[in-house]
Amino acid sequence: GAVVSQHPSRVICKSGTSVKIECRSLDFQATTMFWYRQFPKQSLMLMATSNEGSKATYEQGVEKDKFLINHASLTLSTLTVTSAHPEDSSFYICSALGQGILGANVLTFGAGSRLTVL
Amino acid sequence: SQQGEEDPQALSIQEGENATMNCSYKTSINNLQWYRQNSGRGLVHLILIRSNEREKHSGRLRVTLDTSKKSSSLLITASRAADTASYFCATVAGYSSASKIIFGSGTRLSIRP
């Protein structure tokens, strides 16, 4: 089945530094990937839709200069948290859009990246 | 904002019992999906039900959809300890590959041995 690899799984950084998270579709091409943020015991909040070869579409309230998304190939999207601050600490999850039964859109998720900003 | 609201928010049952989780949504949908998340991990797709379907089965899972009430339920029969996880419904409104998939608030299910 479809597999999405997300790296790193955990990262700890100092305030003010930038952190890059990678999301790769291993055995299929993903023209569309989604980035979510999840706080403890809460649901996933869609941050942005990443489209291969074009600019990402950000949800309302998500700073595009803060969360840089690059989808340079059909198998790789990256999320860079720039000038990270403690309030950016969270669980970030990527997903790739595959084709489920009869063409319905089904998401394949990465394992998530836990970011802790000191 | 989240499309779906789920209840209960948390559910604890004895192993072997059935677990029922409900999801309500607000807008018209193309399909509704259920996902499972183990603690600190990504989500795993469980089952999809289309807007023109009313019930779907997959192993010990049974999903119903009532589009008139904009609600869905997920039933897990004969629960096992390994079913302990959070369960999310997700709705898809559009028909293109760029359609957003919006998640509900989730139900945390605990199975007591």
Short mmCIF file of C-alpha atoms in Angstrom, two decimals:
data_model
loop_
_atom_site.label_atom_id
_atom_site.label_comp_id
_atom_site.label_asym_id
_atom_site.label_seq_id
_atom_site.Cartn_x
_atom_site.Cartn_y
_atom_site.Cartn_z
CA GLY A 1 0.00 0.00 0.00
CA ALA A 2 0.88 3.66 -0.16
CA VAL A 3 3.53 4.79 2.30
CA VAL A 4 4.48 8.29 3.39
CA SER A 5 7.72 8.86 5.22
CA GLN A 6 8.08 11.89 7.47
CA HIS A 7 11.39 13.00 8.94
CA PRO A 8 12.51 13.82 11.56
CA SER A 9 10.13 12.17 14.01
CA ARG A 10 11.36 14.34 16.85
CA VAL A 11 13.32 17.56 16.88
CA ILE A 12 14.37 19.88 19.65
CA CYS A 13 15.69 23.29 18.74
CA LYS A 14 16.54 26.61 20.32
CA SER A 15 14.27 29.59 19.98
CA GLY A 16 15.08 31.63 16.88
CA THR A 17 16.36 28.76 14.76
CA SER A 18 14.63 27.22 11.75
CA VAL A 19 13.55 23.62 11.43
CA LYS A 20 12.81 21.68 8.26
CA ILE A 21 10.45 18.72 8.17
CA GLU A 22 10.35 16.44 5.14
CA CYS A 23 7.45 14.44 3.82
CA ARG A 24 8.05 11.84 1.11
CA SER A 25 5.68 9.57 -0.73
CA LEU A 26 7.67 6.37 -1.14
CA ASP A 27 5.84 4.36 -3.75
CA PHE A 28 3.48 6.75 -5.43
CA GLN A 29 3.41 10.24 -6.84
CA ALA A 30 1.66 12.85 -4.75
CA THR A 31 0.73 16.00 -6.59
CA THR A 32 -1.05 17.22 -3.49
CA MET A 33 0.12 17.00 0.10
CA PHE A 34 -1.40 18.46 3.22
CA TRP A 35 0.28 19.75 6.36
CA TYR A 36 -1.53 19.54 9.67
CA ARG A 37 -0.75 20.69 13.16
CA GLN A 38 -2.04 18.87 16.19
CA PHE A 39 -2.08 19.99 19.81
CA PRO A 40 -2.27 17.42 22.62
CA LYS A 41 -5.58 15.60 22.75
CA GLN A 42 -6.98 17.71 19.96
CA SER A 43 -7.86 17.18 16.34
CA LEU A 44 -5.76 17.96 13.33
CA MET A 45 -5.75 21.53 12.14
CA LEU A 46 -5.13 21.94 8.42
CA MET A 47 -2.31 24.42 7.91
CA ALA A 48 -1.78 24.36 4.18
CA THR A 49 -2.23 22.45 0.97
CA SER A 50 1.02 21.80 -0.86
CA ASN A 51 0.84 21.50 -4.63
CA GLU A 52 3.72 20.20 -6.71
CA GLY A 53 5.27 22.93 -8.79
CA SER A 54 3.18 25.77 -7.43
CA LYS A 55 2.74 27.83 -4.31
CA ALA A 56 1.11 26.31 -1.29
CA THR A 57 -2.37 27.35 -0.27
CA TYR A 58 -2.47 28.41 3.36
CA GLU A 59 -5.45 28.26 5.67
CA GLN A 60 -6.71 31.42 7.28
CA GLY A 61 -4.60 32.42 10.23
CA VAL A 62 -1.51 30.47 9.18
CA GLU A 63 1.49 32.69 8.48
CA LYS A 64 3.04 31.69 5.16
CA ASP A 65 6.31 33.45 5.98
CA LYS A 66 6.49 31.55 9.24
CA PHE A 67 5.68 28.14 7.81
CA LEU A 68 7.42 27.79 4.46
CA ILE A 69 6.23 24.97 2.28
CA ASN A 70 8.07 23.68 -0.76
CA HIS A 71 6.75 20.93 -2.99
CA ALA A 72 9.54 20.66 -5.49
CA SER A 73 8.87 17.16 -6.77
CA LEU A 74 6.05 14.67 -7.01
CA THR A 75 7.38 12.76 -4.02
CA LEU A 76 8.66 15.43 -1.64
CA SER A 77 7.15 18.30 0.28
CA THR A 78 8.96 20.18 3.02
CA LEU A 79 7.71 22.38 5.85
CA THR A 80 10.18 24.83 7.34
CA VAL A 81 9.29 26.49 10.61
CA THR A 82 11.28 29.72 10.51
CA SER A 83 12.52 31.55 13.57
CA ALA A 84 10.84 29.03 15.79
CA HIS A 85 9.45 30.06 19.17
CA PRO A 86 8.16 27.95 22.07
CA GLU A 87 4.56 28.48 20.94
CA ASP A 88 5.45 26.68 17.70
CA SER A 89 6.05 23.51 19.69
CA SER A 90 3.55 21.01 18.40
CA PHE A 91 3.00 17.77 16.51
CA TYR A 92 3.17 18.34 12.76
CA ILE A 93 1.74 15.72 10.42
CA CYS A 94 1.90 15.55 6.67
CA SER A 95 -0.31 13.55 4.39
CA ALA A 96 -0.36 12.76 0.73
CA LEU A 97 -3.41 12.43 -1.41
CA GLY A 98 -3.77 9.05 -3.03
CA GLN A 99 -6.57 7.46 -4.90
CA GLY A 100 -8.74 5.21 -2.85
CA ILE A 101 -11.54 2.98 -3.99
CA LEU A 102 -13.23 4.16 -7.16
CA GLY A 103 -11.16 7.34 -7.29
CA ALA A 104 -12.18 8.73 -3.93
CA ASN A 105 -9.59 10.85 -2.19
CA VAL A 106 -7.97 9.03 0.70
CA LEU A 107 -5.12 10.39 2.75
CA THR A 108 -1.95 8.51 3.59
CA PHE A 109 -0.26 10.01 6.60
CA GLY A 110 3.30 10.32 7.72
CA ALA A 111 4.11 9.30 11.28
CA GLY A 112 4.34 12.90 12.40
CA SER A 113 7.11 15.15 13.71
CA ARG A 114 7.15 16.39 17.27
CA LEU A 115 8.78 19.79 17.47
CA THR A 116 9.93 21.17 20.79
CA VAL A 117 11.29 24.71 20.83
CA LEU A 118 13.27 25.62 23.91
CA SER B 1 -12.57 25.58 12.08
CA GLN B 2 -13.37 21.89 12.29
CA GLN B 3 -16.08 20.55 10.05
CA GLY B 4 -17.04 17.68 12.27
CA GLU B 5 -17.89 17.27 15.86
CA GLU B 6 -17.61 13.89 17.44
CA ASP B 7 -19.13 12.40 20.49
CA PRO B 8 -18.30 11.18 22.89
CA GLN B 9 -14.97 12.94 23.28
CA ALA B 10 -13.74 10.01 25.33
CA LEU B 11 -15.06 6.48 25.70
CA SER B 12 -13.87 3.72 28.01
CA ILE B 13 -15.32 0.22 27.68
CA GLN B 14 -14.53 -3.33 28.67
CA GLU B 15 -12.76 -5.58 26.22
CA GLY B 16 -15.26 -7.55 24.21
CA GLU B 17 -17.94 -4.86 24.29
CA ASN B 18 -18.98 -2.82 21.28
CA ALA B 19 -17.83 0.78 20.88
CA THR B 20 -19.93 3.37 19.07
CA MET B 21 -18.66 6.78 18.06
CA ASN B 22 -20.66 9.50 16.35
CA CYS B 23 -19.71 12.30 14.01
CA SER B 24 -21.76 15.28 12.88
CA TYR B 25 -20.85 17.66 10.12
CA LYS B 26 -22.18 20.89 8.69
CA THR B 27 -21.82 21.10 4.92
CA SER B 28 -22.60 18.81 2.01
CA ILE B 29 -20.03 16.11 1.43
CA ASN B 30 -18.72 13.85 -1.29
CA ASN B 31 -17.65 11.18 1.15
CA LEU B 32 -16.88 10.66 4.81
CA GLN B 33 -13.91 8.76 6.12
CA TRP B 34 -12.84 7.39 9.46
CA TYR B 35 -9.25 7.37 10.62
CA ARG B 36 -7.48 5.95 13.63
CA GLN B 37 -4.53 7.51 15.46
CA ASN B 38 -2.39 5.74 18.00
CA SER B 39 -0.81 8.07 20.54
CA GLY B 40 1.99 10.16 19.03
CA ARG B 41 1.62 8.66 15.58
CA GLY B 42 0.14 9.55 12.23
CA LEU B 43 -3.37 8.61 11.19
CA VAL B 44 -4.39 5.42 9.47
CA HIS B 45 -7.34 5.27 7.10
CA LEU B 46 -10.00 2.80 8.24
CA ILE B 47 -13.02 3.08 6.02
CA LEU B 48 -14.73 5.39 3.53
CA ILE B 49 -18.43 5.82 2.92
CA ARG B 50 -19.78 7.80 -0.01
CA SER B 51 -22.63 10.27 0.22
CA ASN B 52 -24.96 7.90 -1.65
CA GLU B 53 -24.24 5.01 0.71
CA ARG B 54 -25.98 4.40 4.01
CA GLU B 55 -23.94 1.61 5.58
CA LYS B 56 -20.56 -0.02 5.08
CA HIS B 57 -18.76 -2.89 6.74
CA SER B 58 -15.10 -3.78 7.03
CA GLY B 59 -14.15 -6.60 9.38
CA ARG B 60 -15.26 -5.54 12.88
CA LEU B 61 -16.05 -2.03 11.68
CA ARG B 62 -19.48 -0.82 10.70
CA VAL B 63 -20.07 2.71 9.47
CA THR B 64 -23.41 4.38 8.87
CA LEU B 65 -24.14 7.66 7.16
CA ASP B 66 -27.28 9.77 7.40
CA THR B 67 -26.94 12.70 5.02
CA SER B 68 -30.30 14.14 6.04
CA LYS B 69 -29.03 14.49 9.60
CA LYS B 70 -25.44 15.14 8.50
CA SER B 71 -24.17 12.47 10.82
CA SER B 72 -22.18 9.26 10.77
CA SER B 73 -21.40 6.56 13.28
CA LEU B 74 -18.55 4.12 13.65
CA LEU B 75 -19.20 0.85 15.45
CA ILE B 76 -16.35 -1.41 16.52
CA THR B 77 -17.65 -4.80 17.54
CA ALA B 78 -16.00 -7.18 19.99
CA SER B 79 -13.45 -4.59 21.03
CA ARG B 80 -9.86 -5.54 21.80
CA ALA B 81 -7.17 -3.84 23.85
CA ALA B 82 -5.36 -3.02 20.62
CA ASP B 83 -8.33 -0.89 19.53
CA THR B 84 -7.30 1.71 22.11
CA ALA B 85 -6.66 4.85 20.05
CA SER B 86 -8.22 8.10 18.94
CA TYR B 87 -10.72 7.91 16.11
CA PHE B 88 -11.46 10.79 13.76
CA CYS B 89 -14.06 11.30 11.12
CA ALA B 90 -13.06 13.29 8.08
CA THR B 91 -15.26 14.86 5.46
CA VAL B 92 -14.48 15.58 1.85
CA ALA B 93 -16.64 18.27 0.28
CA GLY B 94 -15.43 18.49 -3.28
CA TYR B 95 -14.72 16.16 -6.14
CA SER B 96 -11.27 17.27 -7.22
CA SER B 97 -7.88 16.10 -6.04
CA ALA B 98 -7.46 19.44 -4.30
CA SER B 99 -10.56 18.98 -2.17
CA LYS B 100 -9.89 19.61 1.46
CA ILE B 101 -10.26 16.80 3.93
CA ILE B 102 -11.40 18.24 7.22
CA PHE B 103 -11.17 16.31 10.46
CA GLY B 104 -13.58 16.13 13.34
CA SER B 105 -12.63 16.63 16.94
CA GLY B 106 -12.03 12.94 17.58
CA THR B 107 -13.02 10.32 20.13
CA ARG B 108 -10.43 8.85 22.48
CA LEU B 109 -11.29 5.20 22.94
CA SER B 110 -9.84 3.17 25.80
CA ILE B 111 -10.42 -0.55 26.03
CA ARG B 112 -10.07 -1.99 29.52
CA PRO B 113 -8.68 -5.54 29.65
#
